CSV table of C-alpha atoms in Angstrom, one decimal:
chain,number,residue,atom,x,y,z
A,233,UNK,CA,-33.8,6.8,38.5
A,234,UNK,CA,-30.4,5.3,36.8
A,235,UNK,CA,-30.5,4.0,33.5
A,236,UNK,CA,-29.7,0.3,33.1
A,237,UNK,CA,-26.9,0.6,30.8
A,238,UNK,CA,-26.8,-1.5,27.7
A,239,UNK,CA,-24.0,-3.5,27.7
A,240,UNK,CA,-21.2,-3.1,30.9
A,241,UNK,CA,-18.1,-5.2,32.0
A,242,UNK,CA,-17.5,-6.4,34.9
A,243,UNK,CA,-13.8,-7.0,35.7
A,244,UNK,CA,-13.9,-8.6,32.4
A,245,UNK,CA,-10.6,-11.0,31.3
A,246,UNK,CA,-9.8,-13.3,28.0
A,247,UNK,CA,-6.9,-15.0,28.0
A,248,UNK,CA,-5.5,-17.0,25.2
A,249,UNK,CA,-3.0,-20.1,26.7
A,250,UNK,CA,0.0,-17.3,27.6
A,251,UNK,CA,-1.8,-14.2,26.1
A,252,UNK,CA,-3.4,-11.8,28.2
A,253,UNK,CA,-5.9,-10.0,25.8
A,254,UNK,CA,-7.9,-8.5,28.0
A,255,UNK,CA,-7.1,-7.3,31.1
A,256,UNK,CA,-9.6,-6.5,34.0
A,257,UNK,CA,-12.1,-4.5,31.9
A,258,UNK,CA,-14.8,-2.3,33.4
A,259,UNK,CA,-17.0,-0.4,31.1
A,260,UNK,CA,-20.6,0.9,31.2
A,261,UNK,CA,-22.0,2.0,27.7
A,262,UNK,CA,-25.7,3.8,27.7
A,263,UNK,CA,-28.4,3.2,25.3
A,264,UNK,CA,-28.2,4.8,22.2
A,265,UNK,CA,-24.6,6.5,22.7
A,266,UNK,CA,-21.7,6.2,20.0
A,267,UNK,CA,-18.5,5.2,22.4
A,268,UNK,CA,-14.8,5.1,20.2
A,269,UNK,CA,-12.5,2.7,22.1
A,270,UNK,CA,-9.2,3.1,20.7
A,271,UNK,CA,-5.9,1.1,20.5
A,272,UNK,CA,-3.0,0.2,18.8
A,273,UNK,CA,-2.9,-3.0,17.1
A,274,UNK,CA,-3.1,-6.1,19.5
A,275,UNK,CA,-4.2,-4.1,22.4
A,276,UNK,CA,-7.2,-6.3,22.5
A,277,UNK,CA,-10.2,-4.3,20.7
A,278,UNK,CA,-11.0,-6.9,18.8
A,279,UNK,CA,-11.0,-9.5,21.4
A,280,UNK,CA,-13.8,-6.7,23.3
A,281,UNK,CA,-16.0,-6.4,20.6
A,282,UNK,CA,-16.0,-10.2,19.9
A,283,UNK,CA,-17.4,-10.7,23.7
A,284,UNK,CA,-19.8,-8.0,23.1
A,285,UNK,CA,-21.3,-9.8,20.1
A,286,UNK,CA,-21.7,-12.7,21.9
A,287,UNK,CA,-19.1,-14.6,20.1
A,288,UNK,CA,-16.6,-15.2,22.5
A,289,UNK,CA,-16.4,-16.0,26.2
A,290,UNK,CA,-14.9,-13.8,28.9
A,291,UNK,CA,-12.4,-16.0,30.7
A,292,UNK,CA,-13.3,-14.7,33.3
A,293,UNK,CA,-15.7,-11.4,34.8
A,294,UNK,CA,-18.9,-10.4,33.6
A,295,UNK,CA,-20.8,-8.9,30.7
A,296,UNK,CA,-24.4,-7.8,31.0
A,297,UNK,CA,-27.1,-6.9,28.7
A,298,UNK,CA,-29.6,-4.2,29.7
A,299,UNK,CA,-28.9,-5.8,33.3
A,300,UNK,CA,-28.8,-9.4,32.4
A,301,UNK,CA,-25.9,-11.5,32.5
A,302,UNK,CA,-24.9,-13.2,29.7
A,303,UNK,CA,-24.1,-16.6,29.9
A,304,UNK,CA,-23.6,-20.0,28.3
A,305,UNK,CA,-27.2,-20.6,28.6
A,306,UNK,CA,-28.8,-16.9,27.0
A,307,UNK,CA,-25.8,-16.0,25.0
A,308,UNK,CA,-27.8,-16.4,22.0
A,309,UNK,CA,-30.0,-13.5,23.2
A,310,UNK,CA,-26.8,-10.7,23.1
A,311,UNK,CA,-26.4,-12.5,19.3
A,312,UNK,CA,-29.6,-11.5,18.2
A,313,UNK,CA,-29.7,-7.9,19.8
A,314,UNK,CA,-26.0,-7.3,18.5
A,315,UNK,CA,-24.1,-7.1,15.3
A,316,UNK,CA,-20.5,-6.9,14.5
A,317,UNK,CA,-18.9,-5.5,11.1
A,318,UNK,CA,-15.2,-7.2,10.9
A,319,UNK,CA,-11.9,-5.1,9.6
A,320,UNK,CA,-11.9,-7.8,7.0
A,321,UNK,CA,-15.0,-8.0,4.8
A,322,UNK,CA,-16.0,-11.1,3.7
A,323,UNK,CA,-19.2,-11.2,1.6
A,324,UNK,CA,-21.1,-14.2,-0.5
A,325,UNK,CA,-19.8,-14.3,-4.3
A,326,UNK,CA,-23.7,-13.5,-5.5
A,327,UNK,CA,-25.3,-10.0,-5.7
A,328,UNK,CA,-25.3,-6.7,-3.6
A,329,UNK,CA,-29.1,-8.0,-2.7
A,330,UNK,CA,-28.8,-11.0,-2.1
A,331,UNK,CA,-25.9,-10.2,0.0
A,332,UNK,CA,-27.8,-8.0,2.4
A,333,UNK,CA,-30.9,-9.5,2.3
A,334,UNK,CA,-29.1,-13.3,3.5
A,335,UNK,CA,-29.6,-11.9,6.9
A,336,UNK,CA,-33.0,-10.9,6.6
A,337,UNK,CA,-34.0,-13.9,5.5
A,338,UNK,CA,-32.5,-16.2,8.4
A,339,UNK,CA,-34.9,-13.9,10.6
A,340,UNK,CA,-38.0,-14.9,8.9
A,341,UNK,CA,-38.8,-11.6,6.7
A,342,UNK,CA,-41.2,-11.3,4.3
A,343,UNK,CA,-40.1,-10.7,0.8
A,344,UNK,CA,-41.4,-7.0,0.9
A,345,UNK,CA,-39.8,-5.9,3.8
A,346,UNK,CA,-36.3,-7.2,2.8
A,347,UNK,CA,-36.9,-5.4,-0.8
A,348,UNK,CA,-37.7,-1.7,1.2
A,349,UNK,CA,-34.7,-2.7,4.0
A,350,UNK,CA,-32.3,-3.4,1.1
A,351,UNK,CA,-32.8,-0.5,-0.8
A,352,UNK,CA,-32.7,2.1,2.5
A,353,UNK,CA,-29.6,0.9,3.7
A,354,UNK,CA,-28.0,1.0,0.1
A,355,UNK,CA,-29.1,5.3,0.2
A,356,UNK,CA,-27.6,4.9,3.4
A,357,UNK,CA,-24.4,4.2,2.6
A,358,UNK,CA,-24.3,6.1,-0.8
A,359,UNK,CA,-24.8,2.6,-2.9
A,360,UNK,CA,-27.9,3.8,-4.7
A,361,UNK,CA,-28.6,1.6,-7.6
A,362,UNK,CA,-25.9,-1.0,-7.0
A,363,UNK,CA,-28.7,-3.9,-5.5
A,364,UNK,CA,-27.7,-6.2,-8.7
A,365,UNK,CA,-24.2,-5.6,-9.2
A,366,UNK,CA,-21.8,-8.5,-8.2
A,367,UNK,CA,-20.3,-8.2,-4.6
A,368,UNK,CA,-16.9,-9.4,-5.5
A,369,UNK,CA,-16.3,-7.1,-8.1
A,370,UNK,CA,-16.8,-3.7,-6.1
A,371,UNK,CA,-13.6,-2.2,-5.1
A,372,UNK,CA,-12.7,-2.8,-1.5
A,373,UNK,CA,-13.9,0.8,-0.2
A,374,UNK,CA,-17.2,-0.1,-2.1
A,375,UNK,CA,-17.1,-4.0,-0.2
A,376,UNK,CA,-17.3,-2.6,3.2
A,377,UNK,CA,-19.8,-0.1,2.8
A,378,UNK,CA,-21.8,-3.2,1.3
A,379,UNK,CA,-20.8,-5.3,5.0
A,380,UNK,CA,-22.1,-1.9,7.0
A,381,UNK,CA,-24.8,-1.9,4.6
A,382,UNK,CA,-26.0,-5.5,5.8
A,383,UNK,CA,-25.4,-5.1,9.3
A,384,UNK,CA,-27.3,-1.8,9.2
A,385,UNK,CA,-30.3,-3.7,7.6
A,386,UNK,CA,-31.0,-6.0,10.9
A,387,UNK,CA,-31.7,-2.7,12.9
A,388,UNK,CA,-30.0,-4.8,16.1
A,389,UNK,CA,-29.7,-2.2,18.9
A,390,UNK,CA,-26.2,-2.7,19.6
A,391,UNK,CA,-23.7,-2.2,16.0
A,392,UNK,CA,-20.0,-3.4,16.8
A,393,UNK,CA,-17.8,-1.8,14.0
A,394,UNK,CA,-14.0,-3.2,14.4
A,395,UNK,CA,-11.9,-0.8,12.5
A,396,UNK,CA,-14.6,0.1,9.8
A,397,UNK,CA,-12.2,2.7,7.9
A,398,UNK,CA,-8.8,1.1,8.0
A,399,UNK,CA,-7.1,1.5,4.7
A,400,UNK,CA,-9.9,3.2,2.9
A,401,UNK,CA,-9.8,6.2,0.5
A,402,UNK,CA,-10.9,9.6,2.2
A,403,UNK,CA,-14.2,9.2,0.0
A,404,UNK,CA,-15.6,6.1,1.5
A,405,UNK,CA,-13.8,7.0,5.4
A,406,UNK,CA,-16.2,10.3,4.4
A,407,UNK,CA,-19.2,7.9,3.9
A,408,UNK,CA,-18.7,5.5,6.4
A,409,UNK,CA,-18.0,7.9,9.2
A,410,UNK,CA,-21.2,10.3,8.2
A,411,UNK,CA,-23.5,6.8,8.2
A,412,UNK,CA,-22.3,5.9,11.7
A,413,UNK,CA,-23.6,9.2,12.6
A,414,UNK,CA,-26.8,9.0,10.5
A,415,UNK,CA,-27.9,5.6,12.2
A,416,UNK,CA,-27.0,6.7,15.8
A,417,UNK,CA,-28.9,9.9,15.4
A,418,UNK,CA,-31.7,8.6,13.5
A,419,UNK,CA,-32.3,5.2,15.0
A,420,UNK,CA,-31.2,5.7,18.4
A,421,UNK,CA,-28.8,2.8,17.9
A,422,UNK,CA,-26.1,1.8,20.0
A,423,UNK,CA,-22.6,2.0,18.6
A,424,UNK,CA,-19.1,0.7,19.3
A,425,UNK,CA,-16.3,1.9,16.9
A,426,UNK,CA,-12.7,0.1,17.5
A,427,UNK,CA,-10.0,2.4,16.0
A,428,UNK,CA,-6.2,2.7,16.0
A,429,UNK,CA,-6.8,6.2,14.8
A,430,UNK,CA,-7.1,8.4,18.2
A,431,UNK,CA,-8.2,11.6,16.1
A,432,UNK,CA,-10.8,9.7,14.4
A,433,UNK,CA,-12.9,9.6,17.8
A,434,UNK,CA,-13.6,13.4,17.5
A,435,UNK,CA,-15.1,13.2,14.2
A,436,UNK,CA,-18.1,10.2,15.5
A,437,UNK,CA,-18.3,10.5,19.8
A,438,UNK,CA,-18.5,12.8,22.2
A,439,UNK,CA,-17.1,9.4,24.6
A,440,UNK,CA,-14.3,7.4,24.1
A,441,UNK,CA,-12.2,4.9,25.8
A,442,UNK,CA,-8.4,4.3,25.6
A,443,UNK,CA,-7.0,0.3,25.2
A,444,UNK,CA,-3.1,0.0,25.6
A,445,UNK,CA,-2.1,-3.9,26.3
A,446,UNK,CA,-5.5,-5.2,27.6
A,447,UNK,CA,-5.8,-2.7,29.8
A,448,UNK,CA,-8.6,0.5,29.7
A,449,UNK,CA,-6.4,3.2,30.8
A,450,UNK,CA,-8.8,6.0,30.0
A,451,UNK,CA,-12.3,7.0,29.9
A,452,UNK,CA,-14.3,10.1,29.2
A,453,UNK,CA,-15.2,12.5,26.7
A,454,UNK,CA,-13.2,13.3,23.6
A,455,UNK,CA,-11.6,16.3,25.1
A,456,UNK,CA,-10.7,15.1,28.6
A,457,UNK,CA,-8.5,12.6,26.6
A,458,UNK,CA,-7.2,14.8,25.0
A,459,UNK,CA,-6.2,17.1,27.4
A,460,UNK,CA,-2.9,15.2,27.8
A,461,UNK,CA,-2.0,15.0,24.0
A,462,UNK,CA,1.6,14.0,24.9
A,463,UNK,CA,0.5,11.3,26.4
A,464,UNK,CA,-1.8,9.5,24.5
A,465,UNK,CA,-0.4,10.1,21.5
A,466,UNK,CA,2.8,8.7,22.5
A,467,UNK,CA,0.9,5.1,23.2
A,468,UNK,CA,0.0,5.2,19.7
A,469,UNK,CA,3.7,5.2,17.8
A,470,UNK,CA,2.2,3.5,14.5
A,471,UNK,CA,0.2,7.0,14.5
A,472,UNK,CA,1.8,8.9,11.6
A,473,UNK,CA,1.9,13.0,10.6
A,474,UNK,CA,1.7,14.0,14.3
A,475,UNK,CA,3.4,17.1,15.3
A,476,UNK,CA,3.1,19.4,18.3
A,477,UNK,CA,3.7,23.1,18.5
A,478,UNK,CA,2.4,26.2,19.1
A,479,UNK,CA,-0.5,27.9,17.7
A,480,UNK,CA,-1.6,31.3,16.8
A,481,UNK,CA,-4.8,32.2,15.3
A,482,UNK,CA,-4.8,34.2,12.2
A,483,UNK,CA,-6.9,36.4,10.4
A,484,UNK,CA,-9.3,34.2,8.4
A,485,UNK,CA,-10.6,31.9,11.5
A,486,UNK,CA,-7.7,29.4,11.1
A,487,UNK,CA,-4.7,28.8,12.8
A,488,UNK,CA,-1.1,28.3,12.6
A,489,UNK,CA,0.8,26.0,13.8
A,490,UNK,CA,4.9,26.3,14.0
A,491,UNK,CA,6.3,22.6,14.7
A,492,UNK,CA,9.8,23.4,14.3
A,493,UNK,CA,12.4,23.3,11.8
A,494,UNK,CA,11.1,26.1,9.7
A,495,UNK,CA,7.6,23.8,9.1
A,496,UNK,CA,4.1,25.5,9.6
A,497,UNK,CA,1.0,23.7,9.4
A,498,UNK,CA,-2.8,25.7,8.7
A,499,UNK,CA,-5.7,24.0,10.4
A,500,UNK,CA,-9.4,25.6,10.0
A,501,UNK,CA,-9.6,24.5,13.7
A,502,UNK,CA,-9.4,28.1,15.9
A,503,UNK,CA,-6.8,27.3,18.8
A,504,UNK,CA,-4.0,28.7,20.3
A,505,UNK,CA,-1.3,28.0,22.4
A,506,UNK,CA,0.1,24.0,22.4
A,507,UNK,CA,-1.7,21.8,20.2
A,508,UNK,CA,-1.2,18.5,18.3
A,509,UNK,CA,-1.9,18.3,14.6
A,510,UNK,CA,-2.1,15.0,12.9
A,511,UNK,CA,-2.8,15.0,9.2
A,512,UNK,CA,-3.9,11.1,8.0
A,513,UNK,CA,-1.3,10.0,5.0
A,514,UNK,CA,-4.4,9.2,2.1
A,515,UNK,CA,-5.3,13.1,2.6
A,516,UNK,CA,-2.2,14.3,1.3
A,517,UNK,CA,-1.8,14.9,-2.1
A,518,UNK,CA,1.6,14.1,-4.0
A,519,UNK,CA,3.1,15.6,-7.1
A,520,UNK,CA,6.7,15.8,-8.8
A,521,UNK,CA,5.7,19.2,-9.9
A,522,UNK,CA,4.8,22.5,-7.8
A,523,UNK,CA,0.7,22.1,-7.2
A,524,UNK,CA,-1.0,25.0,-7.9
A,525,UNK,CA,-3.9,24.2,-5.4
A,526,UNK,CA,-6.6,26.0,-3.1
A,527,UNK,CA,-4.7,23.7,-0.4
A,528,UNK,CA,-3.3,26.2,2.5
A,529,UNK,CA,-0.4,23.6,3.5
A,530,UNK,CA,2.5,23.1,0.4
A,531,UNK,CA,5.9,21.4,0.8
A,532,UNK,CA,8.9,20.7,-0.9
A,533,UNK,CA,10.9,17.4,-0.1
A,534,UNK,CA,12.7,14.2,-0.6
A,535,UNK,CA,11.5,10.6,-1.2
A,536,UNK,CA,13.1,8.8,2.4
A,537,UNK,CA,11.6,5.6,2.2
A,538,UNK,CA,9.5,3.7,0.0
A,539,UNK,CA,7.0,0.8,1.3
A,540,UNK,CA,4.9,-1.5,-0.7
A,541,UNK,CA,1.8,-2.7,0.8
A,542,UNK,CA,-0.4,-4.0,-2.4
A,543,UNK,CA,-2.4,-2.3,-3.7
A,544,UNK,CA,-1.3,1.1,-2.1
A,545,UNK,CA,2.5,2.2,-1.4
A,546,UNK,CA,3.4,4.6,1.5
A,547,UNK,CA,5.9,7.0,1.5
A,548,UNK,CA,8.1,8.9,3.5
A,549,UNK,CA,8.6,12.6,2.9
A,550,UNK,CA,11.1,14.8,4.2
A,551,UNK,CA,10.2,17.9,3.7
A,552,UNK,CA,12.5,19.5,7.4
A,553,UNK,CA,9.6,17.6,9.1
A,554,UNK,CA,8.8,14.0,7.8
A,555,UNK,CA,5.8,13.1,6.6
A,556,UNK,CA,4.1,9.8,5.6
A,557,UNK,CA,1.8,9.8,2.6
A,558,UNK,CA,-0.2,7.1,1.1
A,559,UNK,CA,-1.0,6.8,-2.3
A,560,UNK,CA,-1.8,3.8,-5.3
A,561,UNK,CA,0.4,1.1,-6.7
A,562,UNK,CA,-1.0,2.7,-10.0
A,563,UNK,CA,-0.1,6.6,-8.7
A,564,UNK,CA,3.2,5.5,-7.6
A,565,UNK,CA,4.4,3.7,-11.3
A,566,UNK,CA,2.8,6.6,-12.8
A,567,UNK,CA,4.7,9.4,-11.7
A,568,UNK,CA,7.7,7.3,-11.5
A,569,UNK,CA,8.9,7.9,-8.1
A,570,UNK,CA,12.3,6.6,-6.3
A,571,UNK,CA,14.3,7.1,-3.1
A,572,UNK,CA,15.9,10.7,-3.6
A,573,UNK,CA,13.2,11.6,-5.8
A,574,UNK,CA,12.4,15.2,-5.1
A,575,UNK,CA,8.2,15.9,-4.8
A,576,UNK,CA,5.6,18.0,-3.6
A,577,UNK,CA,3.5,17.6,-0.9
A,578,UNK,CA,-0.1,19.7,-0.4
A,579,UNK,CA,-3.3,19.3,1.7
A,580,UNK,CA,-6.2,21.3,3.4
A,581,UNK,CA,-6.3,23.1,6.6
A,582,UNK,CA,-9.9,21.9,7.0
A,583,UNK,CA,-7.6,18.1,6.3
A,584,UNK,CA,-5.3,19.1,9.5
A,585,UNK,CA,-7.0,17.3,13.0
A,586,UNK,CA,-5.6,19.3,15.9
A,587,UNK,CA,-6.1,18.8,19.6
């Protein structure tokens, strides 16, 4: 007997006046599978998730709900079975509580239930303890585990995540990234992940799905996506520290990896023979002096490029290879860092992603 999947598009379309968002879309996902579907900015992820929730409408084509098709006239049913967690968190200038339990509320549940629902979902996302604190004072890592937190408390059976780890320290990434696991694995829940970051996929889904300009251009597992690193990666040029080389395993379990000019990367994943590395910038660390670290990877190089983005600053590294690393406003004024400045860069093999 097949399984009815959950949610599948039919030849799906959105078109915005001369913008083609989405482009003939045809996607089946199961019941109770995590599925990455990956894009560069604008490629229309966002717009996908959006339908799923119930929130837009296709142009034109289909979307179905456990075999039903959605329509003006039940599209309040997909609302109530889905929920969507936005890239931009936006939560009610009142307590952690009160924040999560708004939802709960709406739904008609009793005061008990939303005290035990609040409190789980807080252990859930590490935010033990925080119930009375004041939303709008939590840093911004902190404000999006409190927006997972409240969509994880409706138990819907469909979660839509739009890039839930965008710009976040590798702590909370950490956090987020283990609770999407957690909650699939635990509750059987259905979830959607939109990501820019391709390598990302690998540490949440076995199943992914690749978006370039409207238009699903891959599906499958992690690996068979993979298979043709050149490829994809070169649909994602925002994608930053990603080399290719060749790789030779050494004696500990790791590997090597020689990506030219002199420039060797350790990764604790075991391959050899061509492979892409790609090491994300906030997992590098920085220093003007020479680290004396457990990290297998340390460079020496040169300040290239300095870029302000409030209230982090990315840098470009040349160290024979160039590298981009992210780091605080605070960090940055701190160690008193210019164009030219001469700096040290280190981070793990087990912090090295390779394909």
């Amino acid at each position: 007997m097949t399984t009815v999947p959950i949610i599948e598009l039919r030849n799906l379309r959105k078109q915005y006046v001369s913008v083609h968002a989405v482009r003939g879309i045809d996607l089946q996902i199961r019941k109770g599978e995590t599925l990455t579907i990956m894009g560069p900015n604008g490629s229309g992820k966002t717009t996908i998730l959006r339908i799923m929730a119930g929130l837009d409408t296709p142009t034109t084509g289909e979307i179905r709900f456990n075999g039903t098709k959605i329509g003006d006239n039940n599209r309040k049913q997909i609302r109530n079975q889905a929920t969507m967690v936005f890239q931009k968190t936006t939560l009610f200038n009142t307590t952690i509580h009160k924040n999560i339990a708004y939802g709960l509320k709406i739904r008609g549940f009793r005061k008990k239930e939303i005290h035990q629902r609040v409190n789980s979902v807080l252990n859930a996302v590490k935010l033990e303890g925080y119930a009375k604190r004041q939303a709008k004072k939590l840093s911004g890592g902190e404000q999006q585990r409190v927006a997972l937190a409240r969509a994880l408390a409706l138990n819907t059976p469909l979660l839509l995540l739009d890039e839930p780890t965008a710009n976040l320290d590798p702590e909370t990434v950490s956090i987020i990234e283990e609770t999407i696991r957690y909650i699939n694995r635990q509750n059987k829940t259905t979830i959607i992940v939109a990501t820019h970051n391709i390598f990302q996929a690998q540490t949440i889904t076995e199943r992914a799905a690749l978006l370039l300009q409207g238009r699903m251009v891959e599906t499958g597992t992690v690996e068979e996506i993979f298979r043709r690193p050149s490829l994809t990666l070169a649909s994602f040029a925002r994608l930053k520290n990603v080399f290719t080389g060749n790789s030779r395993l050494l004696s500990e379990g790791t590997s090597l990896v020689d990506i030219g000019n002199g420039i060797h990367i350790e990764t604790a994943t075991p391959k050899t023979g061509r492979v892409a590395t790609y090491v994300r910038p906030e997992d590098i660390i920085l220093s003007r002096r020479p680290i004396k670290s457990s990290a297998r990877n340390v460079f020496k190089g040169q300040i290239t490029e300095i870029t302000d983005q409030e209230p982090i600053v990315r840098l470009k590294i040349n160290v024979g290879k160039e590298f981009l690393v992210q780091i605080t406003k605070r960090s940055f004024k701190e160690m008193n860092l210019n164009l030219g400045t001469t700096v040290y860069l280190a981070f793990k093999a087990s912090s090295v992603h390779a394909i």
